Structures are given as C-alpha cells and as structure tokens.
PDB file of C-alpha atoms and ligand atoms in Angstrom:
ATOM      1  CA  MET P  12     -45.058 -14.091 116.574  1.00  0.00           C
ATOM      2  CA  ASN P  13     -46.037 -10.839 114.904  1.00  0.00           C
ATOM      3  CA  ILE P  14     -48.368 -11.460 111.977  1.00  0.00           C
ATOM      4  CA  LEU P  15     -49.396  -8.656 109.626  1.00  0.00           C
ATOM      5  CA  ILE P  16     -52.253  -8.835 107.150  1.00  0.00           C
ATOM      6  CA  LEU P  17     -52.838  -5.999 104.688  1.00  0.00           C
ATOM      7  CA  GLY P  18     -56.108  -5.298 102.901  1.00  0.00           C
ATOM      8  CA  ASP P  19     -56.855  -5.280  99.181  1.00  0.00           C
ATOM      9  CA  VAL P  20     -54.120  -3.509  97.230  1.00  0.00           C
ATOM     10  CA  ALA P  21     -55.947  -1.162  94.846  1.00  0.00           C
ATOM     11  CA  GLY P  22     -54.133  -0.418  91.602  1.00  0.00           C
ATOM     12  CA  PRO P  23     -50.727   1.221  91.006  1.00  0.00           C
ATOM     13  CA  ALA P  24     -50.986   3.616  93.982  1.00  0.00           C
ATOM     14  CA  GLY P  25     -51.451   0.681  96.366  1.00  0.00           C
ATOM     15  CA  VAL P  26     -48.680  -1.366  94.777  1.00  0.00           C
ATOM     16  CA  LYS P  27     -46.271   1.606  95.042  1.00  0.00           C
ATOM     17  CA  ALA P  28     -47.086   2.116  98.737  1.00  0.00           C
ATOM     18  CA  VAL P  29     -46.588  -1.580  99.516  1.00  0.00           C
ATOM     19  CA  ARG P  30     -43.301  -1.673  97.622  1.00  0.00           C
ATOM     20  CA  GLU P  31     -41.984   1.458  99.317  1.00  0.00           C
ATOM     21  CA  LYS P  32     -43.322   1.088 102.856  1.00  0.00           C
ATOM     22  CA  LEU P  33     -43.732  -2.592 103.666  1.00  0.00           C
ATOM     23  CA  PRO P  34     -40.004  -3.417 104.078  1.00  0.00           C
ATOM     24  CA  SER P  35     -39.559  -0.725 106.754  1.00  0.00           C
ATOM     25  CA  ILE P  36     -42.839  -1.689 108.520  1.00  0.00           C
ATOM     26  CA  ILE P  37     -41.599  -5.298 108.708  1.00  0.00           C
ATOM     27  CA  LYS P  38     -38.295  -4.136 110.151  1.00  0.00           C
ATOM     28  CA  GLU P  39     -39.666  -1.594 112.634  1.00  0.00           C
ATOM     29  CA  LYS P  40     -42.492  -3.792 113.938  1.00  0.00           C
ATOM     30  CA  LYS P  41     -40.397  -6.995 113.870  1.00  0.00           C
ATOM     31  CA  ILE P  42     -42.990  -8.786 111.782  1.00  0.00           C
ATOM     32  CA  ASP P  43     -42.547 -12.511 111.259  1.00  0.00           C
ATOM     33  CA  PHE P  44     -45.223 -13.288 108.661  1.00  0.00           C
ATOM     34  CA  VAL P  45     -47.052 -11.111 106.120  1.00  0.00           C
ATOM     35  CA  ILE P  46     -50.242 -11.795 104.182  1.00  0.00           C
ATOM     36  CA  ILE P  47     -51.695  -9.394 101.622  1.00  0.00           C
ATOM     37  CA  ASN P  48     -54.870  -9.434  99.556  1.00  0.00           C
ATOM     38  CA  GLY P  49     -53.722  -8.764  95.992  1.00  0.00           C
ATOM     39  CA  GLU P  50     -56.803  -9.287  93.851  1.00  0.00           C
ATOM     40  CA  ASN P  51     -57.173  -5.595  92.862  1.00  0.00           C
ATOM     41  CA  ALA P  52     -53.489  -4.798  92.364  1.00  0.00           C
ATOM     42  CA  ALA P  53     -53.269  -4.714  88.541  1.00  0.00           C
ATOM     43  CA  ASP P  54     -53.174  -1.363  86.710  1.00  0.00           C
ATOM     44  CA  THR P  55     -56.912  -1.640  85.978  1.00  0.00           C
ATOM     45  CA  GLY P  56     -57.727  -2.308  89.655  1.00  0.00           C
ATOM     46  CA  ARG P  57     -58.849  -5.806  88.779  1.00  0.00           C
ATOM     47  CA  GLY P  58     -56.710  -8.909  89.098  1.00  0.00           C
ATOM     48  CA  ILE P  59     -52.969  -9.259  89.577  1.00  0.00           C
ATOM     49  CA  THR P  60     -49.989  -9.626  87.229  1.00  0.00           C
ATOM     50  CA  LYS P  61     -46.908 -11.830  87.579  1.00  0.00           C
ATOM     51  CA  LYS P  62     -44.726  -8.704  87.938  1.00  0.00           C
ATOM     52  CA  ILE P  63     -46.823  -7.391  90.844  1.00  0.00           C
ATOM     53  CA  PHE P  64     -46.888 -10.840  92.471  1.00  0.00           C
ATOM     54  CA  ASP P  65     -43.056 -10.860  92.324  1.00  0.00           C
ATOM     55  CA  ASP P  66     -42.891  -7.277  93.640  1.00  0.00           C
ATOM     56  CA  PHE P  67     -44.980  -8.254  96.679  1.00  0.00           C
ATOM     57  CA  LEU P  68     -42.674 -11.168  97.457  1.00  0.00           C
ATOM     58  CA  LYS P  69     -39.640  -8.880  97.128  1.00  0.00           C
ATOM     59  CA  ALA P  70     -41.252  -6.405  99.547  1.00  0.00           C
ATOM     60  CA  GLY P  71     -41.513  -9.178 102.163  1.00  0.00           C
ATOM     61  CA  VAL P  72     -44.978 -10.677 101.623  1.00  0.00           C
ATOM     62  CA  ASP P  73     -45.212 -14.388 102.447  1.00  0.00           C
ATOM     63  CA  VAL P  74     -48.701 -15.211 101.137  1.00  0.00           C
ATOM     64  CA  ILE P  75     -51.031 -13.440  98.691  1.00  0.00           C
ATOM     65  CA  THR P  76     -54.773 -13.971  99.072  1.00  0.00           C
ATOM     66  CA  THR P  77     -57.491 -12.943  96.623  1.00  0.00           C
ATOM     67  CA  GLY P  78     -61.243 -13.058  96.056  1.00  0.00           C
ATOM     68  CA  ASN P  79     -63.906 -12.458  93.425  1.00  0.00           C
ATOM     69  CA  HIS P  80     -61.504 -10.624  91.047  1.00  0.00           C
ATOM     70  CA  VAL P  81     -58.772 -13.269  91.202  1.00  0.00           C
ATOM     71  CA  TRP P  82     -58.988 -14.292  87.537  1.00  0.00           C
ATOM     72  CA  ASP P  83     -59.510 -10.820  86.071  1.00  0.00           C
ATOM     73  CA  HIS P  84     -55.956 -10.654  84.675  1.00  0.00           C
ATOM     74  CA  LYS P  85     -54.729 -13.429  82.403  1.00  0.00           C
ATOM     75  CA  ASP P  86     -51.541 -13.983  84.493  1.00  0.00           C
ATOM     76  CA  ALA P  87     -53.447 -15.245  87.529  1.00  0.00           C
ATOM     77  CA  GLU P  88     -54.162 -18.820  86.448  1.00  0.00           C
ATOM     78  CA  ASP P  89     -50.483 -19.371  85.750  1.00  0.00           C
ATOM     79  CA  ILE P  90     -49.452 -17.773  89.074  1.00  0.00           C
ATOM     80  CA  ALA P  91     -51.990 -19.921  90.949  1.00  0.00           C
ATOM     81  CA  SER P  92     -50.885 -23.170  89.355  1.00  0.00           C
ATOM     82  CA  LYS P  93     -47.160 -22.539  89.956  1.00  0.00           C
ATOM     83  CA  ASN P  94     -47.043 -20.850  93.378  1.00  0.00           C
ATOM     84  CA  ILE P  95     -48.377 -22.342  96.603  1.00  0.00           C
ATOM     85  CA  ASN P  96     -48.215 -18.914  98.262  1.00  0.00           C
ATOM     86  CA  PHE P  97     -50.857 -17.516  95.913  1.00  0.00           C
ATOM     87  CA  LEU P  98     -54.336 -18.411  97.135  1.00  0.00           C
ATOM     88  CA  ARG P  99     -57.789 -18.073  95.636  1.00  0.00           C
ATOM     89  CA  PRO P 100     -60.944 -18.583  97.725  1.00  0.00           C
ATOM     90  CA  SER P 101     -61.126 -22.166  98.939  1.00  0.00           C
ATOM     91  CA  ASN P 102     -64.877 -22.404  98.246  1.00  0.00           C
ATOM     92  CA  MET P 103     -64.552 -21.453  94.571  1.00  0.00           C
ATOM     93  CA  LEU P 104     -66.211 -23.915  92.224  1.00  0.00           C
ATOM     94  CA  LYS P 105     -64.326 -27.194  92.115  1.00  0.00           C
ATOM     95  CA  ASP P 106     -62.597 -26.943  88.716  1.00  0.00           C
ATOM     96  CA  SER P 107     -60.875 -23.648  89.669  1.00  0.00           C
ATOM     97  CA  PRO P 108     -57.069 -23.575  89.297  1.00  0.00           C
ATOM     98  CA  GLY P 109     -54.813 -23.245  92.317  1.00  0.00           C
ATOM     99  CA  LYS P 110     -55.580 -23.727  96.001  1.00  0.00           C
ATOM    100  CA  GLY P 111     -57.535 -21.931  98.712  1.00  0.00           C
ATOM    101  CA  GLU P 112     -55.301 -22.819 101.622  1.00  0.00           C
ATOM    102  CA  GLY P 113     -51.661 -23.506 102.274  1.00  0.00           C
ATOM    103  CA  ILE P 114     -49.242 -24.538 105.012  1.00  0.00           C
ATOM    104  CA  PHE P 115     -46.163 -22.338 105.198  1.00  0.00           C
ATOM    105  CA  ILE P 116     -43.145 -22.968 107.416  1.00  0.00           C
ATOM    106  CA  LYS P 117     -41.187 -19.935 108.563  1.00  0.00           C
ATOM    107  CA  ASN P 118     -38.851 -19.458 111.542  1.00  0.00           C
ATOM    108  CA  GLY P 119     -39.595 -23.065 112.523  1.00  0.00           C
ATOM    109  CA  LYS P 120     -43.352 -22.436 112.865  1.00  0.00           C
ATOM    110  CA  LYS P 121     -46.263 -23.673 110.742  1.00  0.00           C
ATOM    111  CA  PHE P 122     -48.643 -21.015 109.457  1.00  0.00           C
ATOM    112  CA  ILE P 123     -51.843 -22.102 107.724  1.00  0.00           C
ATOM    113  CA  VAL P 124     -53.585 -19.476 105.614  1.00  0.00           C
ATOM    114  CA  LEU P 125     -57.192 -20.045 104.516  1.00  0.00           C
ATOM    115  CA  ASN P 126     -58.836 -17.807 101.898  1.00  0.00           C
ATOM    116  CA  LEU P 127     -62.647 -17.838 101.854  1.00  0.00           C
ATOM    117  CA  MET P 128     -65.272 -15.928  99.876  1.00  0.00           C
ATOM    118  CA  GLY P 129     -68.712 -14.932 101.144  1.00  0.00           C
ATOM    119  CA  ASN P 130     -71.897 -16.090  99.439  1.00  0.00           C
ATOM    120  CA  VAL P 131     -73.999 -12.914  99.675  1.00  0.00           C
ATOM    121  CA  PHE P 132     -73.685 -10.386  96.788  1.00  0.00           C
ATOM    122  CA  MET P 133     -70.567 -12.198  95.523  1.00  0.00           C
ATOM    123  CA  LYS P 134     -69.624 -14.489  92.646  1.00  0.00           C
ATOM    124  CA  LYS P 135     -71.243 -17.911  92.679  1.00  0.00           C
ATOM    125  CA  CYS P 136     -69.226 -20.164  94.940  1.00  0.00           C
ATOM    126  CA  ASP P 137     -69.773 -23.096  97.301  1.00  0.00           C
ATOM    127  CA  ASP P 138     -71.290 -22.560 100.763  1.00  0.00           C
ATOM    128  CA  VAL P 139     -68.605 -20.728 102.710  1.00  0.00           C
ATOM    129  CA  PHE P 140     -69.723 -22.016 106.114  1.00  0.00           C
ATOM    130  CA  VAL P 141     -69.706 -25.653 104.969  1.00  0.00           C
ATOM    131  CA  GLU P 142     -66.187 -25.064 103.636  1.00  0.00           C
ATOM    132  CA  ALA P 143     -65.077 -23.456 106.918  1.00  0.00           C
ATOM    133  CA  LYS P 144     -66.492 -26.325 109.003  1.00  0.00           C
ATOM    134  CA  LYS P 145     -64.614 -28.875 106.892  1.00  0.00           C
ATOM    135  CA  PHE P 146     -61.400 -26.901 107.430  1.00  0.00           C
ATOM    136  CA  ILE P 147     -61.975 -26.751 111.204  1.00  0.00           C
ATOM    137  CA  GLU P 148     -62.416 -30.553 111.289  1.00  0.00           C
ATOM    138  CA  ARG P 149     -59.077 -31.002 109.508  1.00  0.00           C
ATOM    139  CA  PHE P 150     -56.859 -28.438 111.216  1.00  0.00           C
ATOM    140  CA  LYS P 151     -56.514 -27.665 114.901  1.00  0.00           C
ATOM    141  CA  LEU P 152     -54.232 -25.105 116.495  1.00  0.00           C
ATOM    142  CA  GLY P 153     -51.402 -26.649 118.491  1.00  0.00           C
ATOM    143  CA  ASP P 154     -51.878 -30.283 117.393  1.00  0.00           C
ATOM    144  CA  GLY P 155     -48.663 -30.266 115.343  1.00  0.00           C
ATOM    145  CA  GLN P 156     -50.382 -29.403 112.063  1.00  0.00           C
ATOM    146  CA  ALA P 157     -50.668 -25.682 112.712  1.00  0.00           C
ATOM    147  CA  ASP P 158     -48.986 -23.236 115.047  1.00  0.00           C
ATOM    148  CA  PHE P 159     -50.979 -20.315 113.623  1.00  0.00           C
ATOM    149  CA  ILE P 160     -54.111 -20.161 111.468  1.00  0.00           C
ATOM    150  CA  ILE P 161     -54.957 -17.036 109.476  1.00  0.00           C
ATOM    151  CA  VAL P 162     -58.319 -16.653 107.727  1.00  0.00           C
ATOM    152  CA  ASP P 163     -59.023 -14.041 105.022  1.00  0.00           C
ATOM    153  CA  MET P 164     -62.817 -13.903 104.638  1.00  0.00           C
ATOM    154  CA  HIS P 165     -63.347 -11.978 101.398  1.00  0.00           C
ATOM    155  CA  ALA P 166     -66.981 -10.916 101.604  1.00  0.00           C
ATOM    156  CA  GLU P 167     -69.396  -8.072 101.075  1.00  0.00           C
ATOM    157  CA  THR P 168     -71.620  -8.353 104.139  1.00  0.00           C
ATOM    158  CA  THR P 169     -70.558  -7.536 107.683  1.00  0.00           C
ATOM    159  CA  SER P 170     -72.859 -10.263 109.061  1.00  0.00           C
ATOM    160  CA  GLU P 171     -71.205 -13.116 107.162  1.00  0.00           C
ATOM    161  CA  LYS P 172     -67.783 -11.931 108.258  1.00  0.00           C
ATOM    162  CA  MET P 173     -68.756 -11.538 111.898  1.00  0.00           C
ATOM    163  CA  ALA P 174     -70.412 -14.971 111.953  1.00  0.00           C
ATOM    164  CA  MET P 175     -67.245 -16.452 110.464  1.00  0.00           C
ATOM    165  CA  GLY P 176     -65.216 -14.787 113.200  1.00  0.00           C
ATOM    166  CA  HIS P 177     -67.382 -16.476 115.853  1.00  0.00           C
ATOM    167  CA  LEU P 178     -67.201 -19.856 114.085  1.00  0.00           C
ATOM    168  CA  PHE P 179     -63.407 -19.703 114.269  1.00  0.00           C
ATOM    169  CA  ASP P 180     -63.164 -18.150 117.748  1.00  0.00           C
ATOM    170  CA  GLY P 181     -60.573 -20.150 119.694  1.00  0.00           C
ATOM    171  CA  LYS P 182     -59.779 -22.185 116.565  1.00  0.00           C
ATOM    172  CA  ALA P 183     -57.792 -19.639 114.535  1.00  0.00           C
ATOM    173  CA  THR P 184     -55.188 -17.011 115.312  1.00  0.00           C
ATOM    174  CA  MET P 185     -57.086 -14.405 113.344  1.00  0.00           C
ATOM    175  CA  VAL P 186     -60.082 -13.932 111.079  1.00  0.00           C
ATOM    176  CA  VAL P 187     -60.193 -10.741 109.049  1.00  0.00           C
ATOM    177  CA  GLY P 188     -62.538  -9.507 106.383  1.00  0.00           C
ATOM    178  CA  THR P 189     -61.449  -8.041 103.053  1.00  0.00           C
ATOM    179  CA  HIS P 190     -63.228  -6.834  99.881  1.00  0.00           C
ATOM    180  CA  THR P 191     -65.158  -3.699 100.923  1.00  0.00           C
ATOM    181  CA  HIS P 192     -62.004  -1.511 100.852  1.00  0.00           C
ATOM    182  CA  VAL P 193     -63.134   0.376 103.968  1.00  0.00           C
ATOM    183  CA  PRO P 194     -61.509  -0.423 107.345  1.00  0.00           C
ATOM    184  CA  THR P 195     -63.901  -1.033 110.221  1.00  0.00           C
ATOM    185  CA  SER P 196     -62.975  -0.030 113.772  1.00  0.00           C
ATOM    186  CA  ASP P 197     -64.080  -3.266 115.476  1.00  0.00           C
ATOM    187  CA  HIS P 198     -60.639  -4.890 115.666  1.00  0.00           C
ATOM    188  CA  ARG P 199     -60.475  -6.947 118.850  1.00  0.00           C
ATOM    189  CA  ILE P 200     -59.650 -10.274 120.423  1.00  0.00           C
ATOM    190  CA  MET P 201     -62.802 -12.383 120.589  1.00  0.00           C
ATOM    191  CA  GLU P 202     -63.908 -14.306 123.710  1.00  0.00           C
ATOM    192  CA  LYS P 203     -61.868 -17.429 123.016  1.00  0.00           C
ATOM    193  CA  GLY P 204     -58.731 -15.699 121.758  1.00  0.00           C
ATOM    194  CA  THR P 205     -59.088 -15.148 118.011  1.00  0.00           C
ATOM    195  CA  ALA P 206     -58.143 -11.734 116.618  1.00  0.00           C
ATOM    196  CA  TYR P 207     -60.905 -10.271 114.493  1.00  0.00           C
ATOM    197  CA  GLN P 208     -61.726  -7.267 112.281  1.00  0.00           C
ATOM    198  CA  THR P 209     -64.748  -7.095 109.989  1.00  0.00           C
ATOM    199  CA  ASP P 210     -62.770  -5.384 107.216  1.00  0.00           C
ATOM    200  CA  ILE P 211     -59.119  -4.385 107.233  1.00  0.00           C
ATOM    201  CA  GLY P 212     -59.602  -1.817 104.451  1.00  0.00           C
ATOM    202  CA  MET P 213     -57.547  -1.324 101.309  1.00  0.00           C
ATOM    203  CA  CYS P 214     -54.002  -0.321 100.483  1.00  0.00           C
ATOM    204  CA  GLY P 215     -54.941   2.377  98.019  1.00  0.00           C
ATOM    205  CA  ASP P 216     -55.888   6.014  97.470  1.00  0.00           C
ATOM    206  CA  TYR P 217     -58.870   6.789  99.754  1.00  0.00           C
ATOM    207  CA  ASN P 218     -59.563  10.063  97.928  1.00  0.00           C
ATOM    208  CA  SER P 219     -61.622   7.902  95.594  1.00  0.00           C
ATOM    209  CA  VAL P 220     -64.639   5.612  95.491  1.00  0.00           C
ATOM    210  CA  ILE P 221     -63.262   2.418  97.041  1.00  0.00           C
ATOM    211  CA  GLY P 222     -59.974   2.940  95.195  1.00  0.00           C
ATOM    212  CA  MET P 223     -61.434   4.003  91.847  1.00  0.00           C
ATOM    213  CA  ASN P 224     -61.231   7.501  90.302  1.00  0.00           C
ATOM    214  CA  LYS P 225     -63.912   9.502  92.118  1.00  0.00           C
ATOM    215  CA  GLU P 226     -64.905  11.836  89.232  1.00  0.00           C
ATOM    216  CA  ASN P 227     -65.504   8.917  86.922  1.00  0.00           C
ATOM    217  CA  SER P 228     -67.321   6.872  89.594  1.00  0.00           C
ATOM    218  CA  LEU P 229     -69.620   9.816  90.254  1.00  0.00           C
ATOM    219  CA  LYS P 230     -70.329  10.121  86.543  1.00  0.00           C
ATOM    220  CA  LYS P 231     -71.335   6.463  86.537  1.00  0.00           C
ATOM    221  CA  PHE P 232     -73.673   6.910  89.502  1.00  0.00           C
ATOM    222  CA  LEU P 233     -75.124  10.033  87.871  1.00  0.00           C
ATOM    223  CA  ARG P 234     -75.585   8.132  84.568  1.00  0.00           C
ATOM    224  CA  ASP P 235     -73.412  10.648  82.724  1.00  0.00           C
ATOM    225  CA  SER P 236     -72.804   9.318  79.203  1.00  0.00           C
ATOM    226  CA  SER P 237     -69.166  10.520  79.270  1.00  0.00           C
ATOM    227  CA  ALA P 238     -68.320   8.041  82.069  1.00  0.00           C
ATOM    228  CA  GLU P 239     -65.510   5.647  81.199  1.00  0.00           C
ATOM    229  CA  ASN P 240     -64.754   2.198  82.568  1.00  0.00           C
ATOM    230  CA  HIS P 241     -63.735   2.331  86.229  1.00  0.00           C
ATOM    231  CA  HIS P 242     -60.038   3.057  86.679  1.00  0.00           C
ATOM    232  CA  PRO P 243     -57.987   3.349  89.899  1.00  0.00           C
ATOM    233  CA  ALA P 244     -57.346   6.627  91.699  1.00  0.00           C
ATOM    234  CA  LEU P 245     -53.644   7.440  91.543  1.00  0.00           C
ATOM    235  CA  GLY P 246     -53.056   9.739  94.545  1.00  0.00           C
ATOM    236  CA  GLU P 247     -50.963   8.738  97.561  1.00  0.00           C
ATOM    237  CA  ALA P 248     -52.147   5.437  98.980  1.00  0.00           C
ATOM    238  CA  THR P 249     -52.804   4.539 102.589  1.00  0.00           C
ATOM    239  CA  ILE P 250     -51.456   1.214 103.812  1.00  0.00           C
ATOM    240  CA  SER P 251     -54.221  -0.460 105.814  1.00  0.00           C
ATOM    241  CA  GLY P 252     -54.152  -3.705 107.740  1.00  0.00           C
ATOM    242  CA  LEU P 253     -54.036  -5.482 111.078  1.00  0.00           C
ATOM    243  CA  LEU P 254     -51.011  -6.480 113.132  1.00  0.00           C
ATOM    244  CA  VAL P 255     -51.535  -9.385 115.515  1.00  0.00           C
ATOM    245  CA  LEU P 256     -49.187 -10.503 118.242  1.00  0.00           C
ATOM    246  CA  ALA P 257     -49.832 -14.232 118.575  1.00  0.00           C
ATOM    247  CA  ASP P 258     -48.877 -16.531 121.451  1.00  0.00           C
ATOM    248  CA  ASP P 259     -46.202 -19.000 120.292  1.00  0.00           C
ATOM    249  CA  ASN P 260     -47.613 -21.778 122.493  1.00  0.00           C
ATOM    250  CA  THR P 261     -51.379 -21.504 121.935  1.00  0.00           C
ATOM    251  CA  GLY P 262     -51.434 -19.808 118.509  1.00  0.00           C
ATOM    252  CA  LEU P 263     -54.091 -17.427 119.821  1.00  0.00           C
ATOM    253  CA  ALA P 264     -53.940 -13.640 119.769  1.00  0.00           C
ATOM    254  CA  LYS P 265     -52.432 -11.603 122.602  1.00  0.00           C
ATOM    255  CA  LYS P 266     -52.690  -8.162 121.017  1.00  0.00           C
ATOM    256  CA  VAL P 267     -54.262  -6.549 117.941  1.00  0.00           C
ATOM    257  CA  GLN P 268     -53.215  -3.274 116.426  1.00  0.00           C
ATOM    258  CA  PRO P 269     -54.530  -1.664 113.235  1.00  0.00           C
ATOM    259  CA  ILE P 270     -51.900  -0.206 110.923  1.00  0.00           C
ATOM    260  CA  ILE P 271     -53.064   2.761 108.859  1.00  0.00           C
ATOM    261  CA  LEU P 272     -50.176   4.623 107.290  1.00  0.00           C
ATOM    262  CA  GLY P 273     -49.808   7.421 104.721  1.00  0.00           C
ATOM    263  CA  GLY P 274     -52.276   8.925 102.280  1.00  0.00           C
ATOM    264  CA  SER P 275     -55.507  10.652 103.324  1.00  0.00           C
ATOM    265  CA  LEU P 276     -56.695   8.460 106.245  1.00  0.00           C
ATOM    266  CA  GLN P 277     -55.933   9.426 109.835  1.00  0.00           C
ATOM    267  CA  GLU P 278     -52.814   7.446 110.722  1.00  0.00           C
ATOM    268  CA  ARG P 279     -52.883   4.642 113.325  1.00  0.00           C
ATOM    269  CA  VAL P 280     -49.581   2.931 113.747  1.00  0.00           C
TER     270      VAL P 280
HETATM  271 FE1  FE2 K 880     -63.129  -8.348  96.106  1.00  0.00          FE
END
C-alpha cells in the first residue's frame, strides 16, 4: 500500500496547491490512502471551514487530522461531530467534540489513524504518552483490527516526537510529526519497521514565517506598532509530506520518500 501524509495546510495558498496538485500526485504515485493535517487551512491560517474540508475530500484526502488550532474556526465543532474522517488530538480534554482516532476501510484494508498532541509548549491536554500507551494496548498491527496504523504527532518539540516514534516502532506503519511547518530531513524506517519523520513540514508558502506574511511577522518581532494580526503568505505554496510504501502483510514500512513539490523549496519527488 502507498500511504501519503501531507503536513499542515497553511491558508489559501496551501489549500489551492492541495486542490490543484493532489489529484495528479495520487494518480502518478498510485497512492492508496491520503491523510492531511488541516488545522491551519482557513483564510486566517487558523482552523478549517466546512468548504475547505469538502475541498480536501474532493481532492482525494481520506482523513483530515488537526492539532492545537482545531477549534479556531466556528465550523470545526460541527465538522468533528458529523464526520468520522475529521480527527482532533486524541488526548484533548475529555469533553472535546469529535474523536482522536478512527478506523477506515479502503481497498479491503483497515487503516487506523491516530491524532496526538504534544504536551510541551502546546495547549493544555492529557499526557500524550499515557494516551499512546493505551492505544498500543488496544490496537495491534496484523491482529485483524488494523492492517496499517498511521500516527500524526502534532507537537512543538523534536524530542517528544522522536520519543513517540520509538514508542511506536514496530507497532505502527508510520509516525510523523506536524505543527512546526518546517520539514526535517530525518525521514527513515526505524529499527523495527516503522516509518518516521520528526516533522513533515507544511503545505504553504515558504517565503514567509511558518506560512504567515513575512513583513508583518517581522514587524511583530521588531515590536513595530503598525503590525497587524498574523495573516497567511499568499505566494505559491510547496506541497510537503511523506510517502510510505507499506507491506500488505505486516503493515510495516518498506520504503519512505519525502514529497516536496512546487513553490520555493528545493523539490524532492
Ligand atoms: Fe499546530
């Protein structure tokens, strides 16, 4: 199975790139299952709207994950309560709407997607490692419950993400980090067969400050009183993510390949 996960879609530039490029990537790379982090996709760069959620599905996305900005647009609670393929972090506080994991059947195979959120420098949420251990006790690759397990670890620190990768090594098809909007170059298959990358980057305009207008972000850092609220950069976006070829029998990774396409980043396809 070819499984593609794309990093945080940042504002209108990212949404446009996903809409225009994802269908041909799916076709060319023969991708079976697509996950995308959509928590920064709205016009403001925070949250997601129903229209964008529908656009992602039309472009071929199977599951949309999120993170700390999940509820920043008013549409999100309604999307989460009505759509099992829209996930918010599983370790969010207990009265949160929606779900943090889901089982999805496609081409006769069972894909489980788990969305987690780190504890360091993030919104208050339950202990992410306790949550992950509970998940591991419930779901095992190849026991009939799951053919493939995909983990989106939405977190700020590289250490939390790397530790999560090791916790799941041999127990998940892939563990990738999202949230920092900068792709790391440590994509690999870990010792026991789990594909891993500390951060898969963003689908957005990199001529920016993590997807936001660079002039305005600089003004904010320089304490210039004319600075406005952050707003997304609108230049050509780069699509950024990780493609994993997974073994149909074991559910573990056989090959990992970063996909970086368009915009100002050096392409890797
Ligand atoms: Fe985030």
